[in-house]
Coordinates of C-alpha atoms and ligand atoms in Angstrom, one line a residue:
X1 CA 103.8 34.3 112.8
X2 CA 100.6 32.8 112.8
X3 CA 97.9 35.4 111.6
X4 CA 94.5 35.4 114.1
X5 CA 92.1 37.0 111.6
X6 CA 89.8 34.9 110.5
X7 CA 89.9 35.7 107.2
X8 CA 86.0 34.6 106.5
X9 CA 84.7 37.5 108.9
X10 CA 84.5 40.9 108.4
X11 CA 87.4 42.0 111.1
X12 CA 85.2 43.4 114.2
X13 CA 87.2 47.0 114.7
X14 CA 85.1 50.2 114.4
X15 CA 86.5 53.1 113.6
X16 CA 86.5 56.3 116.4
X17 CA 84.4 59.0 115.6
X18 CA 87.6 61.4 115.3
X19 CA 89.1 58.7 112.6
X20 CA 85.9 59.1 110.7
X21 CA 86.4 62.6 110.6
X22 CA 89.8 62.6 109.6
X23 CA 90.1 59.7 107.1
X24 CA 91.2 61.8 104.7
X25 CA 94.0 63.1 106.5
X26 CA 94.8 60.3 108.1
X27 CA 94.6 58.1 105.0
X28 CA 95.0 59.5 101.9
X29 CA 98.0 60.7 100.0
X30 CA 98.5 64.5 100.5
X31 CA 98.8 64.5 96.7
X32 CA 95.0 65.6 96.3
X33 CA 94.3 68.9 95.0
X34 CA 91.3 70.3 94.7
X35 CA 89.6 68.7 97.9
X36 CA 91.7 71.7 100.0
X37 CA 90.1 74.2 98.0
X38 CA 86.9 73.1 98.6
X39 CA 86.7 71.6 102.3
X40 CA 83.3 69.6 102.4
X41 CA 82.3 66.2 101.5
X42 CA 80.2 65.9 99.3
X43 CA 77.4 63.7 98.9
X44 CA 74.9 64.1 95.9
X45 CA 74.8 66.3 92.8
X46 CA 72.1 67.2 90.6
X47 CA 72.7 69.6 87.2
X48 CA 75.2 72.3 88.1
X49 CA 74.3 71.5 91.8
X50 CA 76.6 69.8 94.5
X51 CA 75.0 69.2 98.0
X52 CA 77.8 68.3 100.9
X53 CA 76.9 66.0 103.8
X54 CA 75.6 68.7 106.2
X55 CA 73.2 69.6 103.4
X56 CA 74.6 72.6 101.7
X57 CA 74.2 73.3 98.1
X58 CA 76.8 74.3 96.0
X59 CA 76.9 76.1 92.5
X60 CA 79.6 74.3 90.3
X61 CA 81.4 76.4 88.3
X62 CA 84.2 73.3 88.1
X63 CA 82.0 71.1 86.4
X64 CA 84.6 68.3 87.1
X65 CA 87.6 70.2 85.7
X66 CA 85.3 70.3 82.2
X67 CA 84.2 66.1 82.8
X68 CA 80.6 67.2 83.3
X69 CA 79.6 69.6 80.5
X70 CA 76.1 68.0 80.5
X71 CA 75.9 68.3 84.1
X72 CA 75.7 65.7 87.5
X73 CA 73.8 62.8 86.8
X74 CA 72.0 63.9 83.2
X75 CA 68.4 61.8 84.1
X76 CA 68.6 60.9 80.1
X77 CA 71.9 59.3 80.7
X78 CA 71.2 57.7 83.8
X79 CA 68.2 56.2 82.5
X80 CA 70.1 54.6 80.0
X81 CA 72.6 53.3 82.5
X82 CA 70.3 51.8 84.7
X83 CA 68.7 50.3 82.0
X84 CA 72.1 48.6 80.8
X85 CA 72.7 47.6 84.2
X86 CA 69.7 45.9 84.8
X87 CA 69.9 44.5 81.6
X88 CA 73.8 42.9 82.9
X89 CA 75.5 44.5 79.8
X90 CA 78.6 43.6 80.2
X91 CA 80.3 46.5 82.4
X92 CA 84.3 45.4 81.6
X93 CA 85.2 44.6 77.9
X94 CA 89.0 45.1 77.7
X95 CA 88.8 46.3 73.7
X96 CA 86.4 43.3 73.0
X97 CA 83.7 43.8 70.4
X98 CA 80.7 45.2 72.0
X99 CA 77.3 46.4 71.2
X100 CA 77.8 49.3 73.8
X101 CA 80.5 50.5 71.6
X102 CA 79.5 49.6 68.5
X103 CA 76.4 51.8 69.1
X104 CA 78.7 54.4 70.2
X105 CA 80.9 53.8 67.5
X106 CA 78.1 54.7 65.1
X107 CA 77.0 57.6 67.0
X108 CA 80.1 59.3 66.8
X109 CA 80.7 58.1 63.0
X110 CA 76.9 59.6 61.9
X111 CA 76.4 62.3 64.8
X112 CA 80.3 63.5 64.8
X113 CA 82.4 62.6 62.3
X114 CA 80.6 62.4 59.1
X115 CA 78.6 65.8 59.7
X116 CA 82.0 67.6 59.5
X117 CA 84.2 65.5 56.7
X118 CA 86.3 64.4 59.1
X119 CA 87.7 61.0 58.8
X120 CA 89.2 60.0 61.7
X121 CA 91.0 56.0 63.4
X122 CA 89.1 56.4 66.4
X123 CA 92.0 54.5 69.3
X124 CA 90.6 53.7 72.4
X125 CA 93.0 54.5 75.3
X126 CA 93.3 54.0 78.7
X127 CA 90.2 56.1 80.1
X128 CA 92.5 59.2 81.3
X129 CA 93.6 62.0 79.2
X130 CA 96.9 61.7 79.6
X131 CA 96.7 58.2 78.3
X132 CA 95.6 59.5 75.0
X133 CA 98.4 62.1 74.9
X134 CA 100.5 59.6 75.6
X135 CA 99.4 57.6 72.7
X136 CA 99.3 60.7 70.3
X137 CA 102.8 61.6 70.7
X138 CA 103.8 57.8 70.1
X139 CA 102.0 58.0 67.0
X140 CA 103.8 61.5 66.1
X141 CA 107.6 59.9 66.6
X142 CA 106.7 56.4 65.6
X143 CA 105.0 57.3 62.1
X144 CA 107.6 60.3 61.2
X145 CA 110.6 58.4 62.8
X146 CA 111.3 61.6 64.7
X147 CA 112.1 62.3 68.3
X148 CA 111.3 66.1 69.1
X149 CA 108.0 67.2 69.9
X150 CA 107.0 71.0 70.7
X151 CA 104.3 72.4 73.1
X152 CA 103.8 75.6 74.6
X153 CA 105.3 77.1 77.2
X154 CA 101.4 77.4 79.7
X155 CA 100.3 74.2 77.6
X156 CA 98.9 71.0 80.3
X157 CA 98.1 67.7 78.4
X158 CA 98.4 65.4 81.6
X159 CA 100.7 64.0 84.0
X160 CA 102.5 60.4 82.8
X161 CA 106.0 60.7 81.7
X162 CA 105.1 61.0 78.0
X163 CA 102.4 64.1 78.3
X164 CA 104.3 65.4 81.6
X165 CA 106.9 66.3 79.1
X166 CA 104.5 68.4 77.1
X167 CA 103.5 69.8 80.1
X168 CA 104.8 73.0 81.1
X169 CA 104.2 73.8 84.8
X170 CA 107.4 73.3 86.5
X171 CA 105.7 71.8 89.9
X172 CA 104.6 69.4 88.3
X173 CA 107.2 68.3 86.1
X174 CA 109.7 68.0 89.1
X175 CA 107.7 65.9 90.6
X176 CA 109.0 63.6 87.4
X177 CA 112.0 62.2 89.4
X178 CA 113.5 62.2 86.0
X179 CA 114.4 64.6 83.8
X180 CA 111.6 65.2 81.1
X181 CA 113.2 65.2 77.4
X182 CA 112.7 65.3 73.7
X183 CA 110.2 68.7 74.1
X184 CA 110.8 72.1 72.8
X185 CA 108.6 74.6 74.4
X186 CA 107.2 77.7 72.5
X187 CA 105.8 81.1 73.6
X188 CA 101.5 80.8 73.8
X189 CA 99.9 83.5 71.2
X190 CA 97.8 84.7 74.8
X191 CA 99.1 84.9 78.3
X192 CA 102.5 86.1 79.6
X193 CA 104.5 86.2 76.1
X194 CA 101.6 87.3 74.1
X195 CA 103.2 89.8 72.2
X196 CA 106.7 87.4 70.5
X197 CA 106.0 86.5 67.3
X198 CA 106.1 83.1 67.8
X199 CA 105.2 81.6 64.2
X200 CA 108.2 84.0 62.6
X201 CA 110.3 82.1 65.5
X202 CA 109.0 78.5 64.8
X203 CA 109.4 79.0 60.8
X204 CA 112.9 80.1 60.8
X205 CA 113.5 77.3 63.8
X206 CA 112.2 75.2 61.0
X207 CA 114.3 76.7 57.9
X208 CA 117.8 77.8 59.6
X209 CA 120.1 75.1 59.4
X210 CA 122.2 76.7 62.3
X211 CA 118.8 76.9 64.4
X212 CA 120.6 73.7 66.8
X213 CA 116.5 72.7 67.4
X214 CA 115.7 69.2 64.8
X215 CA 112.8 68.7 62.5
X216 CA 110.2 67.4 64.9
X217 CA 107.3 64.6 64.7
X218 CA 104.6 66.8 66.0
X219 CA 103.6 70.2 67.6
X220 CA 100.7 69.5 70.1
X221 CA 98.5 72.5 71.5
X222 CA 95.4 73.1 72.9
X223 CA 93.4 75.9 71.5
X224 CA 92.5 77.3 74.8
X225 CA 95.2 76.9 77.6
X226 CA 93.1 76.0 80.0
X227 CA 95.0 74.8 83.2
X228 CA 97.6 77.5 82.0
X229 CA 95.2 80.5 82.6
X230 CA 92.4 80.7 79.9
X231 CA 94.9 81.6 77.3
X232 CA 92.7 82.4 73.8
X233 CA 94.6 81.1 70.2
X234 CA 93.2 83.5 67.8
X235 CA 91.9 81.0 64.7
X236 CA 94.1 83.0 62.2
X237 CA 97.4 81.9 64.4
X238 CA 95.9 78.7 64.4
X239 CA 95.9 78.4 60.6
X240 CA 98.7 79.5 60.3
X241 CA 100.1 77.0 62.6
X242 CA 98.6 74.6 60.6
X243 CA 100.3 75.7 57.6
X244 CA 103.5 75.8 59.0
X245 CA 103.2 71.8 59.6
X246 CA 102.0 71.3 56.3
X247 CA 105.0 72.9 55.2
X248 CA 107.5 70.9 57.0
X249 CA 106.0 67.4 57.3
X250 CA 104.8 67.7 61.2
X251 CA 101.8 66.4 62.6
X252 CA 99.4 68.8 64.5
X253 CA 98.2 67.4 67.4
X254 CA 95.2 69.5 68.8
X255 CA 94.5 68.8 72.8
X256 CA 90.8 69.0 72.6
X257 CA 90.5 67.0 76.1
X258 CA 89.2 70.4 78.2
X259 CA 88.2 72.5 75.1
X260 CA 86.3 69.5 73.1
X261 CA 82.8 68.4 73.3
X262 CA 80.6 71.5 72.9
X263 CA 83.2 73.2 75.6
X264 CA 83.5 76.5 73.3
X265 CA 80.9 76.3 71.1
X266 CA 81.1 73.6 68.2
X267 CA 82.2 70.0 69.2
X268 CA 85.7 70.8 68.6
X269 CA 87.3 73.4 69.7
X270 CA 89.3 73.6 66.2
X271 CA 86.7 74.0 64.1
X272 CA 86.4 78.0 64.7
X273 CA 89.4 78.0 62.9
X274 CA 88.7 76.0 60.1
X275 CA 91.5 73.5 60.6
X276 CA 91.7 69.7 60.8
X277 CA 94.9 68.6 62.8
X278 CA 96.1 65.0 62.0
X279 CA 95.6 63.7 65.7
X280 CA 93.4 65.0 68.5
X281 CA 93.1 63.9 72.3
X282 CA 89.6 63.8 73.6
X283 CA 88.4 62.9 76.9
X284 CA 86.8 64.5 80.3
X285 CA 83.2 65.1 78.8
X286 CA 83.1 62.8 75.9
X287 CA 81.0 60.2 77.9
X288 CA 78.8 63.0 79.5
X289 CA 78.9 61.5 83.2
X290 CA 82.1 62.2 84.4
X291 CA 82.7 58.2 83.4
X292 CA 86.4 57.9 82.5
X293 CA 86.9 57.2 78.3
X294 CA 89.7 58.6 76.3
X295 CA 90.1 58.8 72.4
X296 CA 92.9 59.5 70.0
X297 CA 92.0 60.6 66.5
X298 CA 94.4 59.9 64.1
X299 CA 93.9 59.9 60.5
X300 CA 93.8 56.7 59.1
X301 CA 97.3 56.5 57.5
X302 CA 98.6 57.3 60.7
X303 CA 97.2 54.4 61.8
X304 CA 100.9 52.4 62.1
X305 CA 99.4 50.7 65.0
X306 CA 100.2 46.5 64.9
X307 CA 97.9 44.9 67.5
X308 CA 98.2 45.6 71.1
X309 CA 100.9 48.1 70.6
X310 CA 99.4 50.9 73.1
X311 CA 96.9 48.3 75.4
X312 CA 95.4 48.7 78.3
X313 CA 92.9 46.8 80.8
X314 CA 90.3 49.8 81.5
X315 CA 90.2 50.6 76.8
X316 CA 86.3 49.2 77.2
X317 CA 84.2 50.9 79.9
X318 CA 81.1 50.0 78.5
X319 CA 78.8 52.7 80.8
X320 CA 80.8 55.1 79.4
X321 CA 80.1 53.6 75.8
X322 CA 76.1 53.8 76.7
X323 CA 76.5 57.7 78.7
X324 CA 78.3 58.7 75.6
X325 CA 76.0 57.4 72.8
X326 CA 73.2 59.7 74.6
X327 CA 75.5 62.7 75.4
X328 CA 76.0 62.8 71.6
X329 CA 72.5 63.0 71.1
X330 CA 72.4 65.4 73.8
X331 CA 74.7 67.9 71.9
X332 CA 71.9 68.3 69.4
X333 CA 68.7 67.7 71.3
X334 CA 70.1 70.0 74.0
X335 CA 71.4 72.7 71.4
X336 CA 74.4 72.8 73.2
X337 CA 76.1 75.4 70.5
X338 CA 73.4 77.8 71.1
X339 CA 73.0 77.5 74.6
X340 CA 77.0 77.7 75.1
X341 CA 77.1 80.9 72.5
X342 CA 74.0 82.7 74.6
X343 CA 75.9 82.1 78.3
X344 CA 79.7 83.4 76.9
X345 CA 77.7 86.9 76.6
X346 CA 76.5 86.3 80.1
X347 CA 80.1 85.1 81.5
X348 CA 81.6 87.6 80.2
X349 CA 79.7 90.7 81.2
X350 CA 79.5 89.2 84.7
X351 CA 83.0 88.9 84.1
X352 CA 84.0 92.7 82.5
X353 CA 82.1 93.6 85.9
X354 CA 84.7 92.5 87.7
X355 CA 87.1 94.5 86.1
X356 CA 84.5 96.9 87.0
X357 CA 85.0 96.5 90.1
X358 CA 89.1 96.8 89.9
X359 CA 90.2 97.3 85.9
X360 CA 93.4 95.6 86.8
X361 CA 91.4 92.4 86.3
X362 CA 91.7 91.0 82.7
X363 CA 89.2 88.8 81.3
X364 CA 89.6 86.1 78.9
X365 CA 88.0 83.0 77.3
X366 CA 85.8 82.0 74.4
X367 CA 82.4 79.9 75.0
X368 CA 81.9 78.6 78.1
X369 CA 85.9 78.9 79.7
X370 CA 86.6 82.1 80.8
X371 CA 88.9 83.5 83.5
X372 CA 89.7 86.6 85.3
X373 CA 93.1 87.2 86.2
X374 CA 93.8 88.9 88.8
X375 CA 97.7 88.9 88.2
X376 CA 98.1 92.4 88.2
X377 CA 96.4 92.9 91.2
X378 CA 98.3 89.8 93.2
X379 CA 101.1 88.2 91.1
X380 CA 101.2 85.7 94.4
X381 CA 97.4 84.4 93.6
X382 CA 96.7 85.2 97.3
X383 CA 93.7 87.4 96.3
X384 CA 92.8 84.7 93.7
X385 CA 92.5 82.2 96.6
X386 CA 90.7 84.5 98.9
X387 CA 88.2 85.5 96.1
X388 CA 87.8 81.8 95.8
X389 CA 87.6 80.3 99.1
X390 CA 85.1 83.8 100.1
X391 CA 82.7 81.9 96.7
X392 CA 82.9 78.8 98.8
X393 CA 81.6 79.8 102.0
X394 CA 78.7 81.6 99.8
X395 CA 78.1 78.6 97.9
X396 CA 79.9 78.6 94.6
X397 CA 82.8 76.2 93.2
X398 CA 85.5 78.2 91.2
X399 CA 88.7 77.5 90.6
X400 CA 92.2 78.8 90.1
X401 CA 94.4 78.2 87.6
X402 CA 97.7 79.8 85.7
X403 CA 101.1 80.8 86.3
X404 CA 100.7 81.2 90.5
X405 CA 96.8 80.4 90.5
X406 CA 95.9 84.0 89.7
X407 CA 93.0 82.9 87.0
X408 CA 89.6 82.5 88.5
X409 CA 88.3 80.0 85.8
X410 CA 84.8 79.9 85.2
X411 CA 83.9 75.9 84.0
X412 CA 80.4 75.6 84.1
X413 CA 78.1 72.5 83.1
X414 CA 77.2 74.3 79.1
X415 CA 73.8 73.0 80.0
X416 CA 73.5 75.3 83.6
X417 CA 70.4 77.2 84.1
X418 CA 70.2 80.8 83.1
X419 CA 69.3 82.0 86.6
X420 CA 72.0 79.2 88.3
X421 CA 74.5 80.8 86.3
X422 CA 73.2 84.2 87.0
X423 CA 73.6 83.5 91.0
X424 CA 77.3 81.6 90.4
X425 CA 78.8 85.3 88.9
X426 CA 76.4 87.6 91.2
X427 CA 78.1 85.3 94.1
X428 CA 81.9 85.7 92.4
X429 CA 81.1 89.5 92.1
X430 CA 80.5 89.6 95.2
X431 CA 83.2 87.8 96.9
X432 CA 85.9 90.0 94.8
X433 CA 84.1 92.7 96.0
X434 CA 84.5 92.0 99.7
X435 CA 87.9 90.5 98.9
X436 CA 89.4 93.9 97.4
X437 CA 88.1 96.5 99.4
X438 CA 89.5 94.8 102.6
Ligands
PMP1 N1 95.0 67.7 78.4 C1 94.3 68.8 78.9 C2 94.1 70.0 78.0 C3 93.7 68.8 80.1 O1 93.0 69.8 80.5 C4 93.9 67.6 80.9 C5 93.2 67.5 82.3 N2 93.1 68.7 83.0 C6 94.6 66.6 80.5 C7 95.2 66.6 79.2 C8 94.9 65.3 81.3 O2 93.7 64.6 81.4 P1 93.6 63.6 82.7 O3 93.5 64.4 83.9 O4 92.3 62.9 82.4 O5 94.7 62.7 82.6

């Protein structure tokens, strides 16, 4: 068949007004998410702003699933960009040699690392977070030799074969098409099995030689569940966690992707409990912009890596090299630890006055991600989604996460205005309100 297009010319068919409309629906894979909880498009954003094409603002209490903790479009960071655009810095690098990430490079080595005695391979991954799961658990089996790996039963660290195993959510693993293996999952210190010991369980997993589970290579875990429900680790359980790996020759990978960069308070999330795992995942707001990057930690005689063993085309985006050598400065300049401990006491009395409201609501969270679970209101979510979708229409962005959706989680940019984040929880209040007294 011969084809008629002329290939040199744009191909002259416009699209009907109803197509337009429904591009999404026509087009795109029903796999998206979060677009049917919020129903606009969107056109702009400013701070913790988003303004839709009809011109409605929105307060975001998402803050791209914790990608924007400095905010939409930082004007320190996007001065920077366009200056390194205009500039033609190179935009691609693969893992070439760069001055964009050798100045980010030294940023996080004086601003980061050095600060807190940590001494840390930094591995550039693919630019997701679950590319830099997936490289920590390789590390973990290839440098011990061993297979098993355990998480915790709530735990998310991504969606690739390798961290979908480490994930627990069952949706979401049997949309694997295979069967996930080589993970052991453990009861969460906070959340639905809060009250099982689980360390006792882990140590005599660890000692009983009739306990059927192997020695494994790592135990990875984020200190806040955060797609599991706002689940809290105390620090002591942490340490002691810790200990245990000590004790038995397994790495800790820490999860830091959602709880890292300022998230909770100090850049890592970990710190509060005075522990340095041997490999840590960091992504989402490490660049600042929402621009994808993704770092594994390892420390450096972990580093069995021969060249091009874990590669990748997308290791180098350069503009999220330049957005994150300014967001580190930002931490400080910003005095993003003080700011993020001064709005947890807001969250979490605008919070406690939901429970207020109906005491079946439990709060939870730790700097700036909190939740309020309305599970023992609604074990369905139901109410959860009404709260939420009632928050839209009013002009706030919040949403659900946890076993069934129940958790209302409360994301914010860590740099949102004290009167923006006033309004976000007087409008949540007021939507659960309306919600429960129907
Ligand atoms: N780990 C944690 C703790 C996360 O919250 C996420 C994303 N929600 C991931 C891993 C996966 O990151 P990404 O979506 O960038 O693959």
């Amino acid at each position: 068949m011969t084809n008629s297009l002329d290939e040199d010319a744009p191909p002259d068919v416009a699209l009907r007004s109803d197509e337009i409309s429904n591009i999404f629906d026509k087009r795109e894979s029903s796999v998206r998410s979060y677009c049917r909880s919020f129903p606009a498009t969107f056109s702009s954003a400013k701070g913790s702003h988003l303004t839709d094409a009809a011109g409605r603002s929105y307060i975001d209490f998402l803050a791209g699933a914790g990608a924007l903790n400095y905010g939409h479009n930082h004007e320190a960071i996007k001065t920077a960009l366009i200056d390194y655009i205009s500039a033609d810095g190179l935009t691609h690098g693969l893992d070439l040699a760069t001055v964009a990430k050798q100045h980010f490079l030294e940023s996080f080595e004086r601003l980061i690392l050095q600060p807190r005695g940590l001494d840390y391979k930094v591995q550039f991954t693919g630019p997701t977070g679950t590319n830099a799961v997936e490289a920590a658990l390789k590390i973990a089996r290839n440098v011990t030799g061993r297979t098993g790996i355990f998480s915790f039963m709530g735990g998310y660290h991504g969606d690739s074969l390798g961290s979908l195993s480490a994930t627990a959510n069952r949706s979401h693993r049997e949309a694997a098409g295979v069967p996930l293996h080589d993970v052991t999952f453990l009861p969460f210190p906070s959340g639905v099995m809060a009250e099982f010991d689980t360390l006792t369980y882990l140590r005599s997993v660890l000692l009983d030689t009739h306990s059927g589970i192997e020695l494994p290579a790592g135990i990875i875990v984020e200190t806040i569940q955060a797609e599991g429900g706002v689940n809290v680790a105390p620090s002591s359980w942490l340490r002691e966690l810790r200990t245990i790996c000590n004790d038995h020759g397994i790495l800790l990978i820490v999860d830091e992707i959602q709880t890292g960069c300022g998230r909770i308070g100090p850049f890592f999330s970990f710190e509060r409990a005075g522990i340095i795992p041997d490999i840590v995942t960091l992504s989402k707001s490490i660049s600042g912009y929402g621009l994808p990057m993704a770092l594994t930690l390892l420390k450096p005689e972990l580093d069995f890596w021969q060249p091009g063993d874990h590669t990748g085309t997308f290791r180098g985006n350069q503009l999220a090299f330049i957005a994150a050598e300014v967001a580190l400065e930002l931490f400080y300049s910003e005095k993003i630890s003080e700011r993020v401990a001064a709005h947890a006491k807001t969250i979490e009395s605008g919070l406690n006055a939901l429970s207020a409201i109906d005491e079946r609501i439990e709060v939870r969270g730790l700097g700036m991600l909190w939740g309020a679970d309305t599970a023992a209101i609604d074990p369905t979510g139901e109410i959860a989604r009404e709260i939420s979708q009632r928050c839209f229409e009013d002009g706030l962005i919040v949403e659900r996460v946890g076993r069934n959706d129940t958790v209302l989680k409360v994301l914010p940019p860590l740099n949102i205005g004290d009167s923006t984040l006033n309004e976000g929880l007087a409008i949540l209040n007021a939507a659960t309100r309306a919600c429960l007294s129907r």
